[in-house]
Each structure stands twice: as C-alpha cells, then as structure tokens.
Short mmCIF file of C-alpha atoms (C1' of nucleotides) in Angstrom, two decimals:
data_model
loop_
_atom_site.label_atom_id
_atom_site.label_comp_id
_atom_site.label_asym_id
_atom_site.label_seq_id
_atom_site.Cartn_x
_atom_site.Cartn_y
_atom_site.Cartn_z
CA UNK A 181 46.28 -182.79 -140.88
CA UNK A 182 45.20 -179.33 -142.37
CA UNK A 183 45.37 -180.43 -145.54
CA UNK A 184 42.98 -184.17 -144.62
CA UNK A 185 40.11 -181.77 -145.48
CA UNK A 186 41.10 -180.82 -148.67
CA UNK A 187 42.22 -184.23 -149.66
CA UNK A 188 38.60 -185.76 -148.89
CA UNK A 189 36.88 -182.86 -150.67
CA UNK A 190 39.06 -183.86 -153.81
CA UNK A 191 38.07 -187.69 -153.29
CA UNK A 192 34.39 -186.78 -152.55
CA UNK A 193 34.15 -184.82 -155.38
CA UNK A 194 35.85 -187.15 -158.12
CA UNK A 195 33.90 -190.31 -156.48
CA UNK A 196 30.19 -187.77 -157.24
CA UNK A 197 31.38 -186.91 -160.54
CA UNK A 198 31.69 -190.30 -161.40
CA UNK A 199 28.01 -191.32 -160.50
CA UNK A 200 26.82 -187.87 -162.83
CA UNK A 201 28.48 -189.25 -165.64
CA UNK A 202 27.71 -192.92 -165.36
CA UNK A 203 23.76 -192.87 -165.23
CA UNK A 204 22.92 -193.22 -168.87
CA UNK A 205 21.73 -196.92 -169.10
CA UNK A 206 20.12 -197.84 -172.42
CA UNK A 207 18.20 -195.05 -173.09
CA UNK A 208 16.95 -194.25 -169.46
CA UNK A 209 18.37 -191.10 -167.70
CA UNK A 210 18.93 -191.22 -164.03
CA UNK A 211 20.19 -188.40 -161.71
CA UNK A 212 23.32 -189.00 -159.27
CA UNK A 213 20.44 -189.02 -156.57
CA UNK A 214 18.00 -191.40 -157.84
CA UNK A 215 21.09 -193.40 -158.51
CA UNK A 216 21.79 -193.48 -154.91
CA UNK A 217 18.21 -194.16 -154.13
CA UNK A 218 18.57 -197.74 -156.27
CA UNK A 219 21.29 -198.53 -154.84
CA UNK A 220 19.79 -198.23 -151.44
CA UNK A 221 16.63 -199.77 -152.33
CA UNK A 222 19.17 -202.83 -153.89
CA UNK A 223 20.84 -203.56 -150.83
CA UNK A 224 18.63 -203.31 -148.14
CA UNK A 225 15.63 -205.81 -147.71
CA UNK A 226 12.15 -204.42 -148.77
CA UNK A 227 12.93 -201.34 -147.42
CA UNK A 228 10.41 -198.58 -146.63
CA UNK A 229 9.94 -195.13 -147.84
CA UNK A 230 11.01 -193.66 -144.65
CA UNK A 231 13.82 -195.84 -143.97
CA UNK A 232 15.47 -195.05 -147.51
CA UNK A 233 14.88 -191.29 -147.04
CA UNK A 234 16.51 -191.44 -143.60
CA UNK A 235 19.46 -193.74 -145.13
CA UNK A 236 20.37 -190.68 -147.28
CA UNK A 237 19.55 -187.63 -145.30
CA UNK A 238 16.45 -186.36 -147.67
CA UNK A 239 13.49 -184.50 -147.10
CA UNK A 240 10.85 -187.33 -146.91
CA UNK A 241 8.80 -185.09 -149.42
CA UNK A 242 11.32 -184.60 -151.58
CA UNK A 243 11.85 -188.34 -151.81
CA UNK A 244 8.09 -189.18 -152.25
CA UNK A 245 8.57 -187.10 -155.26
CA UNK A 246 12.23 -188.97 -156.30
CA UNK A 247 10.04 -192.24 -156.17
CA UNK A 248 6.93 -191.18 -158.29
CA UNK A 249 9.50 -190.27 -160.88
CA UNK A 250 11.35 -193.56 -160.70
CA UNK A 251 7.98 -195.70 -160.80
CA UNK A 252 7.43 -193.43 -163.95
CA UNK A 253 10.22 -194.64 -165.38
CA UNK A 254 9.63 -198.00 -164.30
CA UNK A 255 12.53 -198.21 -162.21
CA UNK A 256 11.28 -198.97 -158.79
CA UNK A 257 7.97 -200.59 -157.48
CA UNK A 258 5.77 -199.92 -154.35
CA UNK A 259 3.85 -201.69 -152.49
CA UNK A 260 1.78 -201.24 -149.49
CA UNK A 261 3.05 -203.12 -146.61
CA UNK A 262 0.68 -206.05 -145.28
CA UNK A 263 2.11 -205.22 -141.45
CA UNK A 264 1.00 -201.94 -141.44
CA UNK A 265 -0.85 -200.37 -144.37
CA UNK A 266 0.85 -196.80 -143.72
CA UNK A 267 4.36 -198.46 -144.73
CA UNK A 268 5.21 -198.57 -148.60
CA UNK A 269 7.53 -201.28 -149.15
CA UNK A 270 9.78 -200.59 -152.20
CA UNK A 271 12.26 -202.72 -154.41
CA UNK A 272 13.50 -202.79 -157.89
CA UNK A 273 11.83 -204.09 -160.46
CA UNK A 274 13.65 -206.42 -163.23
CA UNK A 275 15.02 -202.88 -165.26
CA UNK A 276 15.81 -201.15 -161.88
CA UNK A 277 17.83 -204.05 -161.25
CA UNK A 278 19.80 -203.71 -165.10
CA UNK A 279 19.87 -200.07 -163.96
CA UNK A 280 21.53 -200.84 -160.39
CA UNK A 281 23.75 -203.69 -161.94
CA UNK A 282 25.08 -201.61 -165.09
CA UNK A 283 25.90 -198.16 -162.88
CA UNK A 284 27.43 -200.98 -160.24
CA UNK A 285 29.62 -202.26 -163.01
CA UNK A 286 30.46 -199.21 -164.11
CA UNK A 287 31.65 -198.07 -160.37
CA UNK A 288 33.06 -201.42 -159.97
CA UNK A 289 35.21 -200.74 -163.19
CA UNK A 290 36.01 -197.07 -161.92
CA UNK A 291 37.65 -198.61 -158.91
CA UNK A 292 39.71 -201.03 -160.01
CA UNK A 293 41.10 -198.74 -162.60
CA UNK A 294 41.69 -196.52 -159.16
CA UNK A 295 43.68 -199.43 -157.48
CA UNK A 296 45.59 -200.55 -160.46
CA UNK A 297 47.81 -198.24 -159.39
CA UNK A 298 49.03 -199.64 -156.38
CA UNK A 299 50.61 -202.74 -155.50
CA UNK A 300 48.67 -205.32 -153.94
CA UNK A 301 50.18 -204.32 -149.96
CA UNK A 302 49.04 -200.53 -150.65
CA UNK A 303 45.69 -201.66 -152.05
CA UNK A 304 44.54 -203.74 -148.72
CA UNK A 305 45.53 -200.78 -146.33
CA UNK A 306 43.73 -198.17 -147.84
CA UNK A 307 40.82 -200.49 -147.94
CA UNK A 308 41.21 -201.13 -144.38
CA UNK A 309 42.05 -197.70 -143.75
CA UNK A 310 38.59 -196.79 -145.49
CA UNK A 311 36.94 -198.60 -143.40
CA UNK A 312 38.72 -197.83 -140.45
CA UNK A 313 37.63 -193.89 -141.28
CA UNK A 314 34.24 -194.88 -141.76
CA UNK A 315 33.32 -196.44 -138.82
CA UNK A 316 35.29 -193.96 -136.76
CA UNK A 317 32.79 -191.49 -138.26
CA UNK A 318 30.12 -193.66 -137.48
CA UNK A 319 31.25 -193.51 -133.94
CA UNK A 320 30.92 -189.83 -134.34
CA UNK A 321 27.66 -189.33 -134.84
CA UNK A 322 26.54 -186.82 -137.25
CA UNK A 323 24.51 -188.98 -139.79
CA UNK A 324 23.79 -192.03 -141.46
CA UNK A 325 22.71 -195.19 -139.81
CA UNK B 53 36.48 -204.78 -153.23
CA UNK B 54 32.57 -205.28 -153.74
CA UNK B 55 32.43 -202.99 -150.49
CA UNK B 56 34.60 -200.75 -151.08
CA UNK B 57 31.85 -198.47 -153.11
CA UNK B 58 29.71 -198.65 -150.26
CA UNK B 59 32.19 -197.83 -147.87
CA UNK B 60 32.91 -194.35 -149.83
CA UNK B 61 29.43 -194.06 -150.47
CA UNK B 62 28.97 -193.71 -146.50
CA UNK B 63 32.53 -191.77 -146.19
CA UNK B 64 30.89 -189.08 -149.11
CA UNK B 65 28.11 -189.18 -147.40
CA UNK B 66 28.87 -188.55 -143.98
CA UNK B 67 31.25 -185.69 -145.27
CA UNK B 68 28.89 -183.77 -147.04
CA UNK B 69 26.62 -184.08 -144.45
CA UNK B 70 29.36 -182.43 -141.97
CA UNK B 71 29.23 -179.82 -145.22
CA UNK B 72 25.44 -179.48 -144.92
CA UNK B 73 24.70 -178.75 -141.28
CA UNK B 74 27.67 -176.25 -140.93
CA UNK B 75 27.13 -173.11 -143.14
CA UNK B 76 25.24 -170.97 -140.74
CA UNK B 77 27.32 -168.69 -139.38
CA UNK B 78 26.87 -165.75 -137.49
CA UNK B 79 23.71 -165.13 -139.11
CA UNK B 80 24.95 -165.62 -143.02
CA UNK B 81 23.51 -168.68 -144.10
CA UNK B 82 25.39 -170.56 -146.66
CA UNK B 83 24.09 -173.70 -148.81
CA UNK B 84 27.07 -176.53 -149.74
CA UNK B 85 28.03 -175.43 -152.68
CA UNK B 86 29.01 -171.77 -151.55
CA UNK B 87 30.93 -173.52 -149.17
CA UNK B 88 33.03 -175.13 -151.56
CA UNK B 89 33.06 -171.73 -153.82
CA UNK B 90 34.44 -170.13 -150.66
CA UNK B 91 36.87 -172.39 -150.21
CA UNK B 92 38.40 -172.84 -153.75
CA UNK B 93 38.61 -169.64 -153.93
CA UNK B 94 40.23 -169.21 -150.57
CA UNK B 95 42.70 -171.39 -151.99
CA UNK B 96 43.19 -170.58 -154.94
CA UNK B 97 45.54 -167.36 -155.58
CA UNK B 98 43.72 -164.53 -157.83
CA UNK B 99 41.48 -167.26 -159.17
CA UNK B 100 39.14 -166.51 -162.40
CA UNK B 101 35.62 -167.42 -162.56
CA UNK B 102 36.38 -170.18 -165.43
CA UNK B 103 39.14 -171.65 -162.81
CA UNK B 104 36.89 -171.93 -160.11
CA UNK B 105 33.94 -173.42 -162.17
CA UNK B 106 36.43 -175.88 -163.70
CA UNK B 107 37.53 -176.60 -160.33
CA UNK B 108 34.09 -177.93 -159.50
CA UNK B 109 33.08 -179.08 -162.41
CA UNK B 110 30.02 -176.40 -161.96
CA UNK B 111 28.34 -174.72 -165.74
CA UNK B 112 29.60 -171.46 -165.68
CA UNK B 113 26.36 -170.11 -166.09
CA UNK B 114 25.28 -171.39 -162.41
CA UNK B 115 28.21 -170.38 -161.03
CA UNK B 116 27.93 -166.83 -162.60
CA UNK B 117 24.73 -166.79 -160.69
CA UNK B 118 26.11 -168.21 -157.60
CA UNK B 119 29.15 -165.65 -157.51
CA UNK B 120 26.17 -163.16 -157.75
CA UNK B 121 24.45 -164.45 -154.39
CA UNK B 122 27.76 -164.56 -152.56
CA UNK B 123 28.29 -160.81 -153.77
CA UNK B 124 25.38 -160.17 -152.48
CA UNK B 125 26.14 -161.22 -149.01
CA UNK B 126 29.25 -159.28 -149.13
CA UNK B 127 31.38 -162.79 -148.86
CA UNK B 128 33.04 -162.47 -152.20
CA UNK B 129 34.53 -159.61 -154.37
CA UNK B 130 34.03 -159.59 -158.30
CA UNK B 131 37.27 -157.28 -160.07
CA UNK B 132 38.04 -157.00 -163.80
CA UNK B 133 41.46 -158.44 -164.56
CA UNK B 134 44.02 -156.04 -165.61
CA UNK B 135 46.03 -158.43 -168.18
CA UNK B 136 42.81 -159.72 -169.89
CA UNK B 137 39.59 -157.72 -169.54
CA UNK B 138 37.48 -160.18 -170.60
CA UNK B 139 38.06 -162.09 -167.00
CA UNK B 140 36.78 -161.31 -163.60
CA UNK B 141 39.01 -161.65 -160.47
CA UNK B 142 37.54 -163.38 -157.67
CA UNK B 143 38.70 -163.03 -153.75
CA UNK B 144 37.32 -163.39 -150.36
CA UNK B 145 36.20 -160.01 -148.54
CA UNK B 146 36.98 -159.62 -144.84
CA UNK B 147 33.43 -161.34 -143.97
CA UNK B 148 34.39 -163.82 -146.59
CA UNK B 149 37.18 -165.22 -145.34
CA UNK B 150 35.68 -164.69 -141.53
CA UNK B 151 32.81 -167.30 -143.08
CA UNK B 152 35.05 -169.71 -144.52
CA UNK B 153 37.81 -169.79 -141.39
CA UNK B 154 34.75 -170.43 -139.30
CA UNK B 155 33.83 -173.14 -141.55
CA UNK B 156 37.19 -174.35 -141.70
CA UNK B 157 37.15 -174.53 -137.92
CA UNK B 158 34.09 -176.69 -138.01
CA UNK B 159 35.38 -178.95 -140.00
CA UNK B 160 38.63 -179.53 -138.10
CA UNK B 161 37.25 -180.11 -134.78
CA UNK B 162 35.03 -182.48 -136.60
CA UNK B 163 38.25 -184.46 -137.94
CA UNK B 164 40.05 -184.43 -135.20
CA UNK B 165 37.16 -185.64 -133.08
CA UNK B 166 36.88 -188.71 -135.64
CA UNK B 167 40.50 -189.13 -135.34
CA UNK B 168 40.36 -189.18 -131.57
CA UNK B 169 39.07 -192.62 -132.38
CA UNK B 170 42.44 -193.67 -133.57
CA UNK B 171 45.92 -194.33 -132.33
CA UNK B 172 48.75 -192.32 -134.03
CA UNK B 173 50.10 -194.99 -136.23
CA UNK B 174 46.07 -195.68 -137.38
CA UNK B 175 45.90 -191.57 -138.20
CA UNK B 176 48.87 -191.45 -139.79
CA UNK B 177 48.34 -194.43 -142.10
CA UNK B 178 44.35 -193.46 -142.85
CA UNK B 179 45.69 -190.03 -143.73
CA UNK B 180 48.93 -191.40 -146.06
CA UNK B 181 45.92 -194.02 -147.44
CA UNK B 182 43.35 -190.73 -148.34
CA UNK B 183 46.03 -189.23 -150.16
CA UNK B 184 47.36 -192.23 -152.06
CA UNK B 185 44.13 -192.70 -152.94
CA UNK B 186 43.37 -189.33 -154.16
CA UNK B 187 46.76 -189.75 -156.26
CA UNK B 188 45.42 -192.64 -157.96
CA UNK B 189 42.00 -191.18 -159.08
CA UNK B 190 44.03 -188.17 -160.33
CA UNK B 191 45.98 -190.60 -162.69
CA UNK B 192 42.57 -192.28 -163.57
CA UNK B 193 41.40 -189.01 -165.12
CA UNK B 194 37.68 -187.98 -165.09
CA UNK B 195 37.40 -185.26 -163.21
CA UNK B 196 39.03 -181.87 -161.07
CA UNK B 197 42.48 -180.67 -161.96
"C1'" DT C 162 40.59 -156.36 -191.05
"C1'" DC C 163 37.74 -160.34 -190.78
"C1'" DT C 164 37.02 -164.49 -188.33
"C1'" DT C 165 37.18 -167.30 -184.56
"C1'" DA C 166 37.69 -168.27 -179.70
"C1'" DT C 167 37.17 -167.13 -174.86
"C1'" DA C 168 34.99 -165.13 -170.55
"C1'" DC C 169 31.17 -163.99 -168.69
"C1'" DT C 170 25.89 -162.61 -168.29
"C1'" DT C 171 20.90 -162.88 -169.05
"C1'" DG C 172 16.23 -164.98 -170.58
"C1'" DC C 173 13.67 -168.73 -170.08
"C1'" DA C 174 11.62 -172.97 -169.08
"C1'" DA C 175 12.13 -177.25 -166.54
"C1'" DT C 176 13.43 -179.45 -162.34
"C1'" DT C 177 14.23 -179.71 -157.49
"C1'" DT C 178 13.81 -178.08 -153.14
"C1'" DG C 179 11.39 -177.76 -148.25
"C1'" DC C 180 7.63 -176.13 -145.54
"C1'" DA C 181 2.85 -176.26 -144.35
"C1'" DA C 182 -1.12 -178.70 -144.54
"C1'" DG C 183 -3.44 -182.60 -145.73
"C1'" DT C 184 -5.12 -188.02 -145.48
"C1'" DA C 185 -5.07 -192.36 -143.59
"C1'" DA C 186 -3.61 -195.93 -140.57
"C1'" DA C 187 -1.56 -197.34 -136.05
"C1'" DG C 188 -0.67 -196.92 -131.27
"C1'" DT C 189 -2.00 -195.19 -126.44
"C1'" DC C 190 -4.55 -194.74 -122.56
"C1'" DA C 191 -8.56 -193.61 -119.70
"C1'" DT D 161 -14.88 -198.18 -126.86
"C1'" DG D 162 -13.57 -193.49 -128.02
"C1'" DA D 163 -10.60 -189.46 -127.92
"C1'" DC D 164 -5.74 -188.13 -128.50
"C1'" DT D 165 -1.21 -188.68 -130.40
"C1'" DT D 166 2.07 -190.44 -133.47
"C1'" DT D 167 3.71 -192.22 -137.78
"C1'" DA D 168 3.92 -192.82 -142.92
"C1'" DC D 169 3.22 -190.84 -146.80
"C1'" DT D 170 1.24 -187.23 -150.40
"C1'" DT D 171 0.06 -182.72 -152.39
"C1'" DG D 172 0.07 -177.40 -152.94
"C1'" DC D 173 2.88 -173.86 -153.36
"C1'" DA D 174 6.46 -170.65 -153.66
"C1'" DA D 175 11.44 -170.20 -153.79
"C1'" DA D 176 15.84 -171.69 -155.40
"C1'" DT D 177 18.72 -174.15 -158.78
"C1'" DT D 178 19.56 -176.03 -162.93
"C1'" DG D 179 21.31 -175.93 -168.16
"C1'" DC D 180 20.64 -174.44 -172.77
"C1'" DA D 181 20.41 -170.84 -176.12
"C1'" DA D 182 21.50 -166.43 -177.17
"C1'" DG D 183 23.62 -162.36 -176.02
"C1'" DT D 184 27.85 -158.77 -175.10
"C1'" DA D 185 32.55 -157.71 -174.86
"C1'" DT D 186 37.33 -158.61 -175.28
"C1'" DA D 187 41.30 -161.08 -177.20
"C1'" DA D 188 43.84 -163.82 -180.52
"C1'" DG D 189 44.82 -165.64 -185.11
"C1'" DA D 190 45.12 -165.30 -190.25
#
DNA sequence: TCTTATACTTGCAATTTGCAAGTAAAGTCA
DNA sequence: TGACTTTACTTGCAAATTGCAAGTATAAGA
C-alpha cells in the first residue's frame, strides 16, 4: 500500500511524457497542455470556455490565453454562443481535428504496445481495475467533473 | 480500449491535482514539481543532481535552478561528492524530510480514503493491476528508469 | 599532455503563470 | 423599469519557469 503512491507517480509520469513527445503533427507544435485542451474540446459537445477550463483545473485566464494561441495556429475556433452572448462556444476546426486524431493515434498506438504485454485475462482486469480506481476517486471528491 | 486514454487521462489528472493542492505546509509553500524533487530524492540513496533530473525527465539546467529554491528554503542540502568532484550530493535536511513525510501523509490518507470505496479483493487486484501496468510501460521504453 | 566527455551553473530571451481590474451580457428583485 | 449582483471572458502586469547557448571545473581516454 506504501508503495501504491510511488507506483502511480511512475505511471503518471510515463503516461505525461508520452503526450510531450507526441505533439509534433506536420509541422505544427503543440504543448502537452494545449494537447489536453483538444482533446477536451473533441469530446465534449460545443463546449464553452469555462466549462473546458473547469474540465482541467486551469486558471480561466490562463486558458483564455491557451485558446488565442490555438486560434493562432488555427487549431481551434470560437464562436459566440446564440443562448447567451457572454458564452464562447469552441470546437475544432478541420486541422484541430488532424491534430486531435494524429496525437489520438499516436496514444492509441502507445497503449496497445503497453498491453501487448499481457495476456488477454490480465489486459481486461486492469482495464476494469482502471476504471474501478477512477470512479472511486470520483467518489472522492477532489477534482474533475 | 478507445477509453482507456481517457480513463488515465482523469486518473493523471485527479492525481496531480491531489499533488497540487497539498504542498503548503506549515507555512513552506511548495509548487508540484518540488514535490516530486523531494520525493525522489527522499528515495533515492545519496542521489546526484544528473540522477534526479534523469529521474524526471527535467533539463538539468531547470532543475539546477530548482535545487537552488529548495536550498533556499532550507528543504534540501547541496554537498560536493568525495569520489568525483565534479558531482553534487543531494539529501533532505531535517525540515526537508519533515515537508515531504507531511506530504507523504497527505497523500496516504487520500488513498486510503479512495480505497475505502473498495472491498479487499477490489484493492488488492487494482493495486496488483497499477503495478502490472507500470511493468509493462517500463518494457515499452520511453521514459523514467 | 592534449582532447574529449561529464556535471553543473549562469545569461538571456521567450513563454507561462495568476492576480487584479476591466468590459459586456444575463439574471434578480423591488 | 432600474439598480444590484453574478457570470463569462479579456487584458495589464509582474513574477516564476522554461530551454538554449555558453561558461567553469573536474575526470577520463589516447
């Protein structure tokens, strides 16, 4: 039990160094963040500014910021929200979704690299045991809706 | 398998948020990555400056820098090697190690209370799952001895 | 001894950060 | 309606963090 700690450190920090390394994508550069912040804006629906900034912990001004550089680099679009004209909406546009798809592959190949060395019995418990540990920390509290 | 990324996505997530919110501590406030400085080198016997960069995959300039800060609040002491001059000893001073049990501590009630979730046979196979899992990224290669 | 490699530090310029303070649009309630 | 509060987002600014290039000092190899 000590050592749980230690062992999810280890797996935290080999699952961030893979998103440093894999965000080249034909010529564009994107940090682990911003990486995170397409893949956020990918799978939820037309997601707001705030909602995205909440969905990863950030400082809502430091993600305004994230966001101006990723419409820079023609990654990500916003537009104002016909509901209520405070609310940005934001999704990918047709390169932000290459981007998202090509680091997803990339992840995708990561992992089953990963599980290629189990047999097919250990592979489906530590998926459900992933799961199982995530929604007990869900149930905890702490962050991340 | 398509969720599986998202699902350690969340788990990283969630555990360097726990990582985030608990380095104040008795008035020394500590950002993440001390943390982890801290605690490599509370684990690590003797360790060099190079190990402990390596370790986190840090550039050693940063870290340089970042040893500096933590000497500075008295958590960590710098010494010369005696076998090879060129190297600098790293260890915890009292305080140090005071910082990173309390740490430590926070981090274990915050386990356990996520395992308090789970029967003993769901522990025991989520914990034998974390480490099989860590042993297969280790054979994959890309990052932390 | 000369050259190369390693361990670490510093200068510098670019990036990233969060707080405080701003605008602008909703929502609330007398 | 009109005055207050709240929410969503942006900008100014100063501090912290980054990595590269260039440095010093020691060790190791030829």
């Amino acid at each position: 039990m000590e050592d749980v700690r230690h062992v999810l450190q280890l797996i935290t920090r080999r699952f961030g160094f893979l998103n440093k390394n894999c965000c080249s994508v034909g010529g564009v550069d994107v940090s682990l963040i911003q990486s995170h912040i397409l893949y956020e804006i990918d799978r939820q629906h037309h997601p707001s500014m705030h909602q995205i900034a909440e969905t990863l912990g950030m400082d809502i001004t430091t993600f305004s910021r994230q966001v101006q550089s990723l419409i820079r680099k023609k990654l990500v679009k916003k537009s104002p929200s016909d509901q209520d004209r405070r609310v940005y909406i934001l999704e990918l546009t047709t390169e932000g979704k290459f981007v998202a798809a090509a680091i997803e592959q990339q992840v995708q190949d990561y992992l089953t690299q990963i599980f290629s060395h189990m047999n097919e019995f250990e592979k489906e418990t530590v998926i459900r045991s992933l799961k199982l540990l995530n929604a007990s920390m869900e149930k905890t509290g702490v962050c991340c809706s």
